[in-house]
MMTF fields as JSON, N, C-alpha, C and O atoms, coordinates in Angstrom:
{
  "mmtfVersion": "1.0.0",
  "mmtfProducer": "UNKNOWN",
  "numBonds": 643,
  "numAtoms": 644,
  "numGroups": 161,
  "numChains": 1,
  "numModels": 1,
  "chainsPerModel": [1],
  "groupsPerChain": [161],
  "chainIdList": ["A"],
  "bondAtomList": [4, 2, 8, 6, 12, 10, 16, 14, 20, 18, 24, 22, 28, 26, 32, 30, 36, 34, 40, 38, 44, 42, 48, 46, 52, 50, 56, 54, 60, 58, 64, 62, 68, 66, 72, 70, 76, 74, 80, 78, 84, 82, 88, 86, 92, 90, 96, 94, 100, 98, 104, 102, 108, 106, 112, 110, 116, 114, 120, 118, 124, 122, 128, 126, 132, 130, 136, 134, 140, 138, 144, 142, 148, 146, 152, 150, 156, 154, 160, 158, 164, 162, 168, 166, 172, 170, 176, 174, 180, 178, 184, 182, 188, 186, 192, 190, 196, 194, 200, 198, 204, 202, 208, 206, 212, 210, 216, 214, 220, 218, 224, 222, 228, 226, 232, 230, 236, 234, 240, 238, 244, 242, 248, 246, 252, 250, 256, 254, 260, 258, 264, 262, 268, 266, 272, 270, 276, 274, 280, 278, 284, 282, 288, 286, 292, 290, 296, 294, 300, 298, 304, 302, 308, 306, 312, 310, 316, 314, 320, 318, 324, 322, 328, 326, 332, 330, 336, 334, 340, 338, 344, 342, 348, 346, 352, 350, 356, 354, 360, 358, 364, 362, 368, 366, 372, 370, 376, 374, 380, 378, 384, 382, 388, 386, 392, 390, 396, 394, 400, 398, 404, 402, 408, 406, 412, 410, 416, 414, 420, 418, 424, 422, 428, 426, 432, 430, 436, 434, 440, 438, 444, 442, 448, 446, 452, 450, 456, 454, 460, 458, 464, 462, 468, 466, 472, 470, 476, 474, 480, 478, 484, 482, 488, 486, 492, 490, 496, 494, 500, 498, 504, 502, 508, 506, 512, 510, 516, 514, 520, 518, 524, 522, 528, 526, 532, 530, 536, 534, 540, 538, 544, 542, 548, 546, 552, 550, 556, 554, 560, 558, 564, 562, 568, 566, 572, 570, 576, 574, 580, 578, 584, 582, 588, 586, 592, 590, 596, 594, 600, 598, 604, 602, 608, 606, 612, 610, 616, 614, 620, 618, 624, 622, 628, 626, 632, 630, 636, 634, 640, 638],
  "bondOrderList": [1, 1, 1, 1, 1, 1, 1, 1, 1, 1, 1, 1, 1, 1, 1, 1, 1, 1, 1, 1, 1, 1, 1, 1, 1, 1, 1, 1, 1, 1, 1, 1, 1, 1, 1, 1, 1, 1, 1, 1, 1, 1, 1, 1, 1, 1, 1, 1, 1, 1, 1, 1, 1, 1, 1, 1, 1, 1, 1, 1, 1, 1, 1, 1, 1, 1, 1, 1, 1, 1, 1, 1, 1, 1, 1, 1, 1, 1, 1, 1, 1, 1, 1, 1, 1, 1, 1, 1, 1, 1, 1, 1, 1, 1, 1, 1, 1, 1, 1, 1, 1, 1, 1, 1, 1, 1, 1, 1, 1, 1, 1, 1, 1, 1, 1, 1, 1, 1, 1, 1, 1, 1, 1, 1, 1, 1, 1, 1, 1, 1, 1, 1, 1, 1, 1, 1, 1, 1, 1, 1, 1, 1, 1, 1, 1, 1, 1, 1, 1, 1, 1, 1, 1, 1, 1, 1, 1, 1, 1, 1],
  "groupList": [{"groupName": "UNK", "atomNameList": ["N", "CA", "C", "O"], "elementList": ["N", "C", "C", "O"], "formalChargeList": [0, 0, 0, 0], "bondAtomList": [1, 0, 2, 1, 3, 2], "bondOrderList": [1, 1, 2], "singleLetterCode": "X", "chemCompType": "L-PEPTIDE LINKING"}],
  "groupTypeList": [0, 0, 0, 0, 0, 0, 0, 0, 0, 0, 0, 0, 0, 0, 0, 0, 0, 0, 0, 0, 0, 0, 0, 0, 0, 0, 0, 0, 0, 0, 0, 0, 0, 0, 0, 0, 0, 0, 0, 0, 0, 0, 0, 0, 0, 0, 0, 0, 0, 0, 0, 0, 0, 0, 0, 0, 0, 0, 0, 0, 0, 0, 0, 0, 0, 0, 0, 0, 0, 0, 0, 0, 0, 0, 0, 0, 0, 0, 0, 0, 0, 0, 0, 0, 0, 0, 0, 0, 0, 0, 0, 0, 0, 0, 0, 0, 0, 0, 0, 0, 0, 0, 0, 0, 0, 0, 0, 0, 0, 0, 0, 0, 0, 0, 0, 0, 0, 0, 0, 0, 0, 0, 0, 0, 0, 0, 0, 0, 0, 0, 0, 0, 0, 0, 0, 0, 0, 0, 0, 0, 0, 0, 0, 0, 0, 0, 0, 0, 0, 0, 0, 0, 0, 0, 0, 0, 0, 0, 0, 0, 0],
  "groupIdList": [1, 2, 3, 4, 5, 6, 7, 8, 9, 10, 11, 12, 13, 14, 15, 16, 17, 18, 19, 20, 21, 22, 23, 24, 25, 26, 27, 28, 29, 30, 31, 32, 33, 34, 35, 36, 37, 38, 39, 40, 41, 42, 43, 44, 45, 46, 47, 48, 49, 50, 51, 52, 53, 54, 55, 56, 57, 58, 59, 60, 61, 62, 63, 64, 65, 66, 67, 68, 69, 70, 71, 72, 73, 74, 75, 76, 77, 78, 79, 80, 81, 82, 83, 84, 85, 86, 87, 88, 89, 90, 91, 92, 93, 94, 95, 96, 97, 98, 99, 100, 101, 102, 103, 104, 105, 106, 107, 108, 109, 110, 111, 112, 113, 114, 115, 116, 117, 118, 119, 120, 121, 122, 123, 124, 125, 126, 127, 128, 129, 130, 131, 132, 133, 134, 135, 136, 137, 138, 139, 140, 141, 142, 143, 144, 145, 146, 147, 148, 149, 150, 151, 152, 153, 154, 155, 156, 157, 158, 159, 160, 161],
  "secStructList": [7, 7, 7, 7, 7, 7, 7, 6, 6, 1, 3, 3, 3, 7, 7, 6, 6, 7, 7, 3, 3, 7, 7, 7, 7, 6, 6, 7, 7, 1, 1, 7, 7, 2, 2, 2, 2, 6, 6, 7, 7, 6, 6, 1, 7, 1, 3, 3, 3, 7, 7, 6, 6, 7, 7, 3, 3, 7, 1, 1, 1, 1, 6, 6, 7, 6, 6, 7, 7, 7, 3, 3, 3, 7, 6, 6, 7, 7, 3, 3, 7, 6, 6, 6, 6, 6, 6, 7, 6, 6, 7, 7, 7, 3, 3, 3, 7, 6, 6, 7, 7, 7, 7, 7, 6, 6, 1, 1, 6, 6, 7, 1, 1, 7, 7, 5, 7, 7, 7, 7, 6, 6, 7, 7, 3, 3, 7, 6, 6, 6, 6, 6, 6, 7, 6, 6, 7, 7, 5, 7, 7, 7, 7, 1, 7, 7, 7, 3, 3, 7, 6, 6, 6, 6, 6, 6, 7, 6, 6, 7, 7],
  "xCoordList": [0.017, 1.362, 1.601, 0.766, 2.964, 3.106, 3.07, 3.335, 2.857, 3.197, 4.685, 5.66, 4.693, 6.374, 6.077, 5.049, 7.227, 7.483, 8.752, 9.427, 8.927, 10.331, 10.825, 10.163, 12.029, 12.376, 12.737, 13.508, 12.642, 13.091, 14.8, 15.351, 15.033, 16.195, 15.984, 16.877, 15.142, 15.141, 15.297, 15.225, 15.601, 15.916, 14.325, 13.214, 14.541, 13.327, 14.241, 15.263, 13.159, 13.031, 12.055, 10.959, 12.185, 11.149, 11.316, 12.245, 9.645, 9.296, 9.777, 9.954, 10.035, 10.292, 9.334, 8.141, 9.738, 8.889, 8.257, 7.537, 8.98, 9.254, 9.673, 10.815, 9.374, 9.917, 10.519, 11.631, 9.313, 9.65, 8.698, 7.732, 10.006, 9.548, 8.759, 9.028, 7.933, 7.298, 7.278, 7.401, 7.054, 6.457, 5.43, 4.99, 5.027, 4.497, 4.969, 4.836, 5.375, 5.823, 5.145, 3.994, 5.243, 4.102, 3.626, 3.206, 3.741, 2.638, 1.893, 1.255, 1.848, 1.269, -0.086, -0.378, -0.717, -2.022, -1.974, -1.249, -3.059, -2.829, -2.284, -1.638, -2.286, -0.989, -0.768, -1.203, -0.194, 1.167, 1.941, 2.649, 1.895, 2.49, 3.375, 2.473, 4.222, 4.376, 4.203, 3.306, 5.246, 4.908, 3.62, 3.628, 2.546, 0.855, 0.819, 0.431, 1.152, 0.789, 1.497, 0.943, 2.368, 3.092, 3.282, 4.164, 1.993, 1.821, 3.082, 3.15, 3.775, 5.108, 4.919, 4.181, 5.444, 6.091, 7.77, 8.691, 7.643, 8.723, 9.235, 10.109, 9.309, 10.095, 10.847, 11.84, 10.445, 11.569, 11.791, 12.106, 12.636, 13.222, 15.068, 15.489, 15.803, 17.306, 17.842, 18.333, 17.882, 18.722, 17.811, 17.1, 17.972, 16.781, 17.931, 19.098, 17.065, 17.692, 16.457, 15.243, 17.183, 16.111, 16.553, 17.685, 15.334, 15.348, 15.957, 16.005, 16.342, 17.171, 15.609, 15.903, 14.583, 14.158, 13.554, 12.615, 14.143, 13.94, 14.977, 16.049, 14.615, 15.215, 15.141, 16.234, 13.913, 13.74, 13.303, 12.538, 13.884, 13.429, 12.906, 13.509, 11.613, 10.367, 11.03, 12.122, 9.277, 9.546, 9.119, 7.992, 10.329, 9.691, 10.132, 10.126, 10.36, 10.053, 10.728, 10.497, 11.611, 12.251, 11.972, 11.758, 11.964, 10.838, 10.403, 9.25, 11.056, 10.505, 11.158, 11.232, 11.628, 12.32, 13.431, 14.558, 13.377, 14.324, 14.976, 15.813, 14.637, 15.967, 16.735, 17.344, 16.995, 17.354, 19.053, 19.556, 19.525, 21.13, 22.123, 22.998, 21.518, 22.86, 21.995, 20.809, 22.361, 21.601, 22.368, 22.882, 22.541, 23.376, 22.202, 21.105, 22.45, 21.225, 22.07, 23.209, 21.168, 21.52, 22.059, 21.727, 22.603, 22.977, 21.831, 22.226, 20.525, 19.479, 18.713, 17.946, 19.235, 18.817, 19.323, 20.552, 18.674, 18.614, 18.566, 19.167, 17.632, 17.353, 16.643, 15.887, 16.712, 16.204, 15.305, 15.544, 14.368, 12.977, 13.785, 14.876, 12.639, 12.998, 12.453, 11.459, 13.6, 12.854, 12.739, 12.015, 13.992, 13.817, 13.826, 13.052, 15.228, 15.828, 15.464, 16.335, 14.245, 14.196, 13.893, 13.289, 14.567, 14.921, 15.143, 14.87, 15.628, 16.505, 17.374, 18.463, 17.275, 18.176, 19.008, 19.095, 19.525, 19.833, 20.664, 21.207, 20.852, 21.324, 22.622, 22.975, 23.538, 25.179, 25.34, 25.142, 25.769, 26.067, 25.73, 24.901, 25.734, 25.073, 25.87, 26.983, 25.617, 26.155, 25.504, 24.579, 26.218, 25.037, 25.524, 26.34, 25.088, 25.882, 26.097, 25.499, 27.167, 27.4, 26.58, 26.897, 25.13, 24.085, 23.181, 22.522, 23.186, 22.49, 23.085, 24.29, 22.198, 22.987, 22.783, 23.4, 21.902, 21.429, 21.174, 20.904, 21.31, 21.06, 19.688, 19.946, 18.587, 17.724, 17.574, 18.513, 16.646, 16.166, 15.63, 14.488, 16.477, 16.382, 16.061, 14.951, 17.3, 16.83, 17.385, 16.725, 18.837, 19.423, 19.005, 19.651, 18.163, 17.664, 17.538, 17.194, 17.88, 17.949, 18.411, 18.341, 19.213, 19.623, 21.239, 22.365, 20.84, 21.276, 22.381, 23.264, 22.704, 23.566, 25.026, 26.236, 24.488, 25.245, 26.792, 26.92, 27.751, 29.112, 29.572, 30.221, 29.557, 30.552, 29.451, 28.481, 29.967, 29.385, 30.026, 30.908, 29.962, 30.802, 29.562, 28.444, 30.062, 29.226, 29.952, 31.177, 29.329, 29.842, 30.071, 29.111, 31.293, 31.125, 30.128, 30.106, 29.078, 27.969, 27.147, 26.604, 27.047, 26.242, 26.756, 27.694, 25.541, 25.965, 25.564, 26.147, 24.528, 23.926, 23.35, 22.833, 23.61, 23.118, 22.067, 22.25, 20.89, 19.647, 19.489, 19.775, 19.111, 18.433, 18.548, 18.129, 19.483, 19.106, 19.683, 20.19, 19.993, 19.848, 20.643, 20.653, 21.477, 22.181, 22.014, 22.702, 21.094, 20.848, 20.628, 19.733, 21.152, 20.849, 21.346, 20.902, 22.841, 23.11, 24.447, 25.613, 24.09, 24.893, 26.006, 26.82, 26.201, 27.214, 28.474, 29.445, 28.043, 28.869, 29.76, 29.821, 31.023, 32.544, 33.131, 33.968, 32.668, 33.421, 32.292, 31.275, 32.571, 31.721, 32.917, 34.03, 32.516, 33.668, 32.944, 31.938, 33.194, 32.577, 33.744, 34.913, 33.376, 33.819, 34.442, 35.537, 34.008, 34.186, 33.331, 33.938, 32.04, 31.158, 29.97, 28.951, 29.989, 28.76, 29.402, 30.548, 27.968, 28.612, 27.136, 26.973, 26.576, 25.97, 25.249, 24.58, 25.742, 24.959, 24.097, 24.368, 22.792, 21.805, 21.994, 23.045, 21.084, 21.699, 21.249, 20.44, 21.728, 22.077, 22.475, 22.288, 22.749, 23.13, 23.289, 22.658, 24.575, 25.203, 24.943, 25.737, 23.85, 23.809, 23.62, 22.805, 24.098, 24.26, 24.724, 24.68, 25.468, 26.702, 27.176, 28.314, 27.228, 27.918, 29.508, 30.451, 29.734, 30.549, 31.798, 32.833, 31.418, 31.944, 33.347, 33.265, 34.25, 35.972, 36.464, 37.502],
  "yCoordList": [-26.843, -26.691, -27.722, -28.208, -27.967, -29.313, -28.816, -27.614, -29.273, -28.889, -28.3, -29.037, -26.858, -26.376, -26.12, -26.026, -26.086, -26.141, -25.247, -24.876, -24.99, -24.171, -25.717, -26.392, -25.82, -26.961, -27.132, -26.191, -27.679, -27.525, -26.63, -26.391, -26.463, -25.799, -24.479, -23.722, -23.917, -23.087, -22.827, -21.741, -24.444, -23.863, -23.655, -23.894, -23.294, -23.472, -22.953, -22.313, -23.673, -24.158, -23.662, -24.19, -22.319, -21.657, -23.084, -23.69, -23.072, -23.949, -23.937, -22.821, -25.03, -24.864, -24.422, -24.346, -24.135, -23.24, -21.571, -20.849, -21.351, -20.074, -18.708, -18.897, -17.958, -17.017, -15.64, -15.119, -15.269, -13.56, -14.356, -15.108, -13.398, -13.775, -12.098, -11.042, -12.174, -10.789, -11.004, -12.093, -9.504, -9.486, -8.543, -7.886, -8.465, -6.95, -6.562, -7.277, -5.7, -5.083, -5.361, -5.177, -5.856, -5.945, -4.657, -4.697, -3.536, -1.997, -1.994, -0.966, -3.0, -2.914, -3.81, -4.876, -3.197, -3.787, -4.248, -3.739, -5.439, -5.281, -6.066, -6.812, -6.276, -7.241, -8.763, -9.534, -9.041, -10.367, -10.252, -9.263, -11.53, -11.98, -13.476, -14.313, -13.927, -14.993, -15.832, -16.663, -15.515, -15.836, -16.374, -17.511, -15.733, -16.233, -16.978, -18.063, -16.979, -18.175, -19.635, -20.728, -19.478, -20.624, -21.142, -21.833, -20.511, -20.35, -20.753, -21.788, -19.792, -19.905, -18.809, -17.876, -18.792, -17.827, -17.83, -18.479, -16.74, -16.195, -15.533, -14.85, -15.295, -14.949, -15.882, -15.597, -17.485, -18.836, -19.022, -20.102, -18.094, -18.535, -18.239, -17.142, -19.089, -18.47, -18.817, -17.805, -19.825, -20.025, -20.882, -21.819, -20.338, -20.352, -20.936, -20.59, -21.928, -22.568, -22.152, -22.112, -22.019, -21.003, -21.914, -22.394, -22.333, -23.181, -22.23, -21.001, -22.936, -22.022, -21.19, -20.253, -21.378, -20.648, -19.236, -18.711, -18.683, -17.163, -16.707, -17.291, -15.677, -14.405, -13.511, -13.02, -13.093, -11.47, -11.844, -12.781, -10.992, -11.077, -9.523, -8.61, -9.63, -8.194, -7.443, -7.406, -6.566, -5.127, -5.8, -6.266, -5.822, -6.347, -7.975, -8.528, -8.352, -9.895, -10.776, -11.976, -9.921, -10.711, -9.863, -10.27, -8.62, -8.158, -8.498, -8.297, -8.818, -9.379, -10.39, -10.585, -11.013, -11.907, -12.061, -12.266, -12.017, -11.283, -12.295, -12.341, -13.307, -14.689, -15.148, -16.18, -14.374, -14.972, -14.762, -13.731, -15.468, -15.031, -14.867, -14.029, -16.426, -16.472, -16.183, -16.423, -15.674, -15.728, -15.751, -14.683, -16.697, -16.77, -16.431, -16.986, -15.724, -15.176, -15.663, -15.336, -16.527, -17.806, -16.586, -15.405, -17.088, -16.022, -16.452, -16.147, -17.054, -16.548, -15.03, -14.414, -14.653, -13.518, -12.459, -12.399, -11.554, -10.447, -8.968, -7.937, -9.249, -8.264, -7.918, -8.808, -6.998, -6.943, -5.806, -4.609, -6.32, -4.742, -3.581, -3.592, -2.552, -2.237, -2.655, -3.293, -1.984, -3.181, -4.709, -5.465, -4.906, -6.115, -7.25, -8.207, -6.914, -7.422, -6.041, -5.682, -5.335, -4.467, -5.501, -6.528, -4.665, -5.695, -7.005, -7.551, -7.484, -8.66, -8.725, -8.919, -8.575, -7.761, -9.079, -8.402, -9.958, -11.048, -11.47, -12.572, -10.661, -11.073, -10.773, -9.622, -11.73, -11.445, -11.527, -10.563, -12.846, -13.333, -13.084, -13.986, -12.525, -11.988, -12.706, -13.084, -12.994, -12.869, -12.741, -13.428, -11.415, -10.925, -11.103, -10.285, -12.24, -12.554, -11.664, -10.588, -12.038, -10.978, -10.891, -10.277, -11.473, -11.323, -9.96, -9.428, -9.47, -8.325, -6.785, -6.555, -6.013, -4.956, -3.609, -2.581, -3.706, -2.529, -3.17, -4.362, -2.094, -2.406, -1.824, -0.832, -1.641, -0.624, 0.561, 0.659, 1.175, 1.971, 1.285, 0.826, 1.199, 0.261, -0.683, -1.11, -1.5, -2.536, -3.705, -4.672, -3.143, -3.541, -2.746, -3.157, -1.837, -1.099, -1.9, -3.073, -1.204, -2.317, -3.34, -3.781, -3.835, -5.441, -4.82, -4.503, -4.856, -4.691, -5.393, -4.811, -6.678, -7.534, -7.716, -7.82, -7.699, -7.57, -6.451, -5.314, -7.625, -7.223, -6.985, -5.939, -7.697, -7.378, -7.728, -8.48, -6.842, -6.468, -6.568, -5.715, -7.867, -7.218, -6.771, -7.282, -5.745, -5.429, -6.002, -6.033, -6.539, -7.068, -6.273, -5.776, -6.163, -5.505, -4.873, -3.687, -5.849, -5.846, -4.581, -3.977, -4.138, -3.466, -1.951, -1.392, -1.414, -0.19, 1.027, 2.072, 1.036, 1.612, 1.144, 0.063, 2.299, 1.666, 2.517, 3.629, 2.407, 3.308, 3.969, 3.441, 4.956, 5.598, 4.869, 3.754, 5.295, 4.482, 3.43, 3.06, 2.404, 0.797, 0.397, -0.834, 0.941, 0.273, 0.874, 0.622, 1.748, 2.234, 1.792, 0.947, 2.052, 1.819, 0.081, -0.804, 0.267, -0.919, -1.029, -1.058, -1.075, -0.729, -1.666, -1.173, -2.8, -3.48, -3.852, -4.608, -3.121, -2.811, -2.559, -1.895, -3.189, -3.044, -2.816, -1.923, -3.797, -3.853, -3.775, -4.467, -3.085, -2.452, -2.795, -2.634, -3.449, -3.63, -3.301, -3.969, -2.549, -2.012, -2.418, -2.048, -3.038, -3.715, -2.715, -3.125, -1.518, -0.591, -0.448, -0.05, -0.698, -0.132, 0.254, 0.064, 0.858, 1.646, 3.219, 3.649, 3.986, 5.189, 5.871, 7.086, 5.415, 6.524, 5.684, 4.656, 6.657, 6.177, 6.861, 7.945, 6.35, 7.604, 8.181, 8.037, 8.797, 10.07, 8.918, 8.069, 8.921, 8.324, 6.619, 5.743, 6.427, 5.186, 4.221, 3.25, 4.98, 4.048, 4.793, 4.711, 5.533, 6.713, 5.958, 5.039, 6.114, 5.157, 4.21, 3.593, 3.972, 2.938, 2.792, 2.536, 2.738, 3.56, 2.919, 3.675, 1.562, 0.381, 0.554, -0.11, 1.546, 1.75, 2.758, 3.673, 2.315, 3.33, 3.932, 4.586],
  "zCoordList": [-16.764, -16.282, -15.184, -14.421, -15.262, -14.439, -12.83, -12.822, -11.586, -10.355, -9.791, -9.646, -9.499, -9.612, -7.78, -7.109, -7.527, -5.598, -5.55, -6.51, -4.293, -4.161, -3.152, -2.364, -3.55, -2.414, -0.952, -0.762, -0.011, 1.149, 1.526, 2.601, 0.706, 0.649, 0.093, 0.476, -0.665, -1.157, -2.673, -3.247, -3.373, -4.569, -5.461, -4.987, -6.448, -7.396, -8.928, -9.174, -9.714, -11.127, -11.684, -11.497, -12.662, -12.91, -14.293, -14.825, -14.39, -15.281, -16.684, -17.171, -17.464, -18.615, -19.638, -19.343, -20.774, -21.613, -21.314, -22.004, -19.797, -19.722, -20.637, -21.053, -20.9, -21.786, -21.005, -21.081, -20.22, -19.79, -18.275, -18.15, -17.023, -16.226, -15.648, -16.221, -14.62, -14.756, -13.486, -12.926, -12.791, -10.887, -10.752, -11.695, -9.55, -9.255, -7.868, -6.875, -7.884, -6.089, -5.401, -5.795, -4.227, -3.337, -2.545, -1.388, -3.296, -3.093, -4.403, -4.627, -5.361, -6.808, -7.088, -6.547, -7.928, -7.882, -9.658, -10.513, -9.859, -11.411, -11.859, -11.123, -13.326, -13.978, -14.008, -13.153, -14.861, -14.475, -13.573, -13.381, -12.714, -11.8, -12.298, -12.356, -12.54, -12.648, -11.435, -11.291, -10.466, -9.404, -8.927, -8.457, -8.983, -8.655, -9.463, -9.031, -11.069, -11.801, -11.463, -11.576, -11.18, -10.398, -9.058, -8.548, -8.544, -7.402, -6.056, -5.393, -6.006, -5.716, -4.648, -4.968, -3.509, -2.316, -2.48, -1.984, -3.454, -3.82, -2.546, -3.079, -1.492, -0.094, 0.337, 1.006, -0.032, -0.142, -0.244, 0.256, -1.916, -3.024, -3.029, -3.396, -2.688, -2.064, -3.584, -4.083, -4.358, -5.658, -6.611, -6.246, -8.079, -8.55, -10.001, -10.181, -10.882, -12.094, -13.579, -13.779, -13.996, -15.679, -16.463, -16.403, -17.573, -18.372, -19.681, -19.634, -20.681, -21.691, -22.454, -23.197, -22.358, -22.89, -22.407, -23.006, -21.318, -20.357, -21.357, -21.516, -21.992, -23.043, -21.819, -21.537, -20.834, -20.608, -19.087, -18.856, -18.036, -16.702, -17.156, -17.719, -16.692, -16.766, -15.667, -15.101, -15.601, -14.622, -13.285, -13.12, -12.119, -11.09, -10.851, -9.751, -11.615, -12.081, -10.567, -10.412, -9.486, -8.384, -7.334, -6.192, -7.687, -6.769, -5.026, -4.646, -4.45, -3.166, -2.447, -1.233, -3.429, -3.269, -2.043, -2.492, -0.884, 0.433, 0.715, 1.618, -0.094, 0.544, -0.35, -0.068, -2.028, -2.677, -2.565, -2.119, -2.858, -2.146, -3.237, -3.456, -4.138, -5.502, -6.337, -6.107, -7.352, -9.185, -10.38, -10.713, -11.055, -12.656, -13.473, -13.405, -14.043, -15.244, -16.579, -16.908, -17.221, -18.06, -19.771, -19.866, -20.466, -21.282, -22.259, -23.384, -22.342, -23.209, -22.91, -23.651, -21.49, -21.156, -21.909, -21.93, -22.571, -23.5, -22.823, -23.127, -21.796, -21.017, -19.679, -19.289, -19.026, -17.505, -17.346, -17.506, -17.047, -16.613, -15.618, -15.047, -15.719, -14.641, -13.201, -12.856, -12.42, -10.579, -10.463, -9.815, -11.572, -11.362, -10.457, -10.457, -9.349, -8.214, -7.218, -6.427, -7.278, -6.386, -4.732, -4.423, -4.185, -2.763, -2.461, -1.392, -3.393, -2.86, -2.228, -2.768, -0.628, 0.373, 0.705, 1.729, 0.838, 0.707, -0.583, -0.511, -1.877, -2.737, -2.658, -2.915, -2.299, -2.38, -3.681, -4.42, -4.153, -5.728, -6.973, -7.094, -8.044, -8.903, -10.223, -9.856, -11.632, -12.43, -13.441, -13.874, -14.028, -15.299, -16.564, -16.99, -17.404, -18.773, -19.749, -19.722, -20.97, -22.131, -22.928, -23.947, -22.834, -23.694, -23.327, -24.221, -22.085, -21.258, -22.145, -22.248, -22.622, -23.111, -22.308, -22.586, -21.334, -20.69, -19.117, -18.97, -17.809, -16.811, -16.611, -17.293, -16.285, -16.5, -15.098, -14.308, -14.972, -13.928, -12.579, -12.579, -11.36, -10.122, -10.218, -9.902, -10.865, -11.679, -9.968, -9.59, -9.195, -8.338, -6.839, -5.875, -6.603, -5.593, -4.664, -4.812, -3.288, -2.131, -1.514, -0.367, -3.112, -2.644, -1.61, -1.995, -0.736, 0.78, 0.885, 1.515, 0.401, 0.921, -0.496, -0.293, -1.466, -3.194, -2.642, -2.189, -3.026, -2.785, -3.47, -3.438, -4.433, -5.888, -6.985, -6.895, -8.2, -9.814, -10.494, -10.601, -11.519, -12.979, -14.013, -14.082, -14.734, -15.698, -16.657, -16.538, -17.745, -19.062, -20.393, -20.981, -20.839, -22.126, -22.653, -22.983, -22.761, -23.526, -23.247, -24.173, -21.834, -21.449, -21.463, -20.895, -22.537, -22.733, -22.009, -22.299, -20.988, -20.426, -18.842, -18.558, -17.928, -16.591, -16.277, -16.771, -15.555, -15.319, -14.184, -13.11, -14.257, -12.569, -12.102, -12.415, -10.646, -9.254, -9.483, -8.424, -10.658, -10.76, -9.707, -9.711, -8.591, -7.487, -6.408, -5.418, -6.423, -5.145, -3.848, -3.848, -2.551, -1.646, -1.252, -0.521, -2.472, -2.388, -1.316, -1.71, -0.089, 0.959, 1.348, 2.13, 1.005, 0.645, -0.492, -0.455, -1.277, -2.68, -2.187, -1.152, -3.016, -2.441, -3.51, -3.645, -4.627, -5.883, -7.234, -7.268, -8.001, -9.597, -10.117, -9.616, -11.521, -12.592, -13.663, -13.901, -14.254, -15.633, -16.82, -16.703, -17.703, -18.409, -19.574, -19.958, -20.217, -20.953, -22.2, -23.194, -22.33, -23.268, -22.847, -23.51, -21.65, -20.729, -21.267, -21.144, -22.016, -22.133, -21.515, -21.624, -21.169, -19.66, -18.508, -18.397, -17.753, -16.041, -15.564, -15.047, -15.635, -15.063, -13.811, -13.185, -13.421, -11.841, -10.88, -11.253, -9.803, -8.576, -9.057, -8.212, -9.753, -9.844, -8.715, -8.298, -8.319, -7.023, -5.776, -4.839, -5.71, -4.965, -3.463, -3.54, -2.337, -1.005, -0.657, 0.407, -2.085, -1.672, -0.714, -1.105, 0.475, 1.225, 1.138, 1.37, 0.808, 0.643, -0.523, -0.568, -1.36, -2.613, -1.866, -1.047, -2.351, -1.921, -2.952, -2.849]
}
């Protein structure tokens, strides 16, 4: 694999020929890490560019990530683990393409700073918790083909009117 860096700015370029990006919490033992394989300090990571071949962000897969601020999730994305963006407290910007069909279980937990959500058509289902404790939420747009929301969803919104 070629030498990957986060840049003096913060951006990074998960490598090409990427497929499924994966994490582990940092209370987790075990596993795929992408992160370690790319030997990356993902805590530096503020805006991040995906090569067209990421189909699937895993369980965890951003995980930690406390500086990431913007994220376009490229529409080869299919789908999102659960915990995926768990604490990305720093994440204002979000955009989740019409290729995503499910949000999963705290998939958005923590991210502290996340103002506004559109959900896309596409997505038919949102998971436990998946926005919990998302204390800046102002604006949710649900697009109209979500026909269930697991329990606490948005539970501590406190931001939500």
């Amino acid at each position: 694999m070629a030498a990957v860096s986060v840049s003096a700015d913060g951006h990074f370029n998960i490598p090409e020929g990427t497929i499924t990006i994966v994490g582990r919490p940092s209370w987790g033992e075990g596993g795929e890490d992408s992160w370690e394989e790319w030997g990356v300090d993902k805590t530096t990571v503020k805006t991040v560019t995906f090569p067209a071949t990421v189909t699937s962000i895993g369980w965890w897969a951003f995980c930690g990530c406390s500086s990431l601020v913007t994220l376009t999730i490229p529409n080869s994305v299919t789908s999102i683990g659960d915990g995926a963006f768990w604490g990305c407290s720093s994440l204002v910007t979000l955009t989740i393409p019409d290729s995503v069909t499910s949000i999963e279980d705290h998939t958005f937990y923590g991210c502290s700073s996340l103002v506004t959500v559109t959900i896309p058509d596409s997505v038919t289902s949102i998971g436990q918790r998946a926005f919990l404790r998302c204390s800046s939420l102002v604006t949710i747009t649900i697009l109209g083909s979500v026909t269930s929301i697991g329990e606490k969803a948005f539970w501590r919104c406190s931001s939500l009117v």
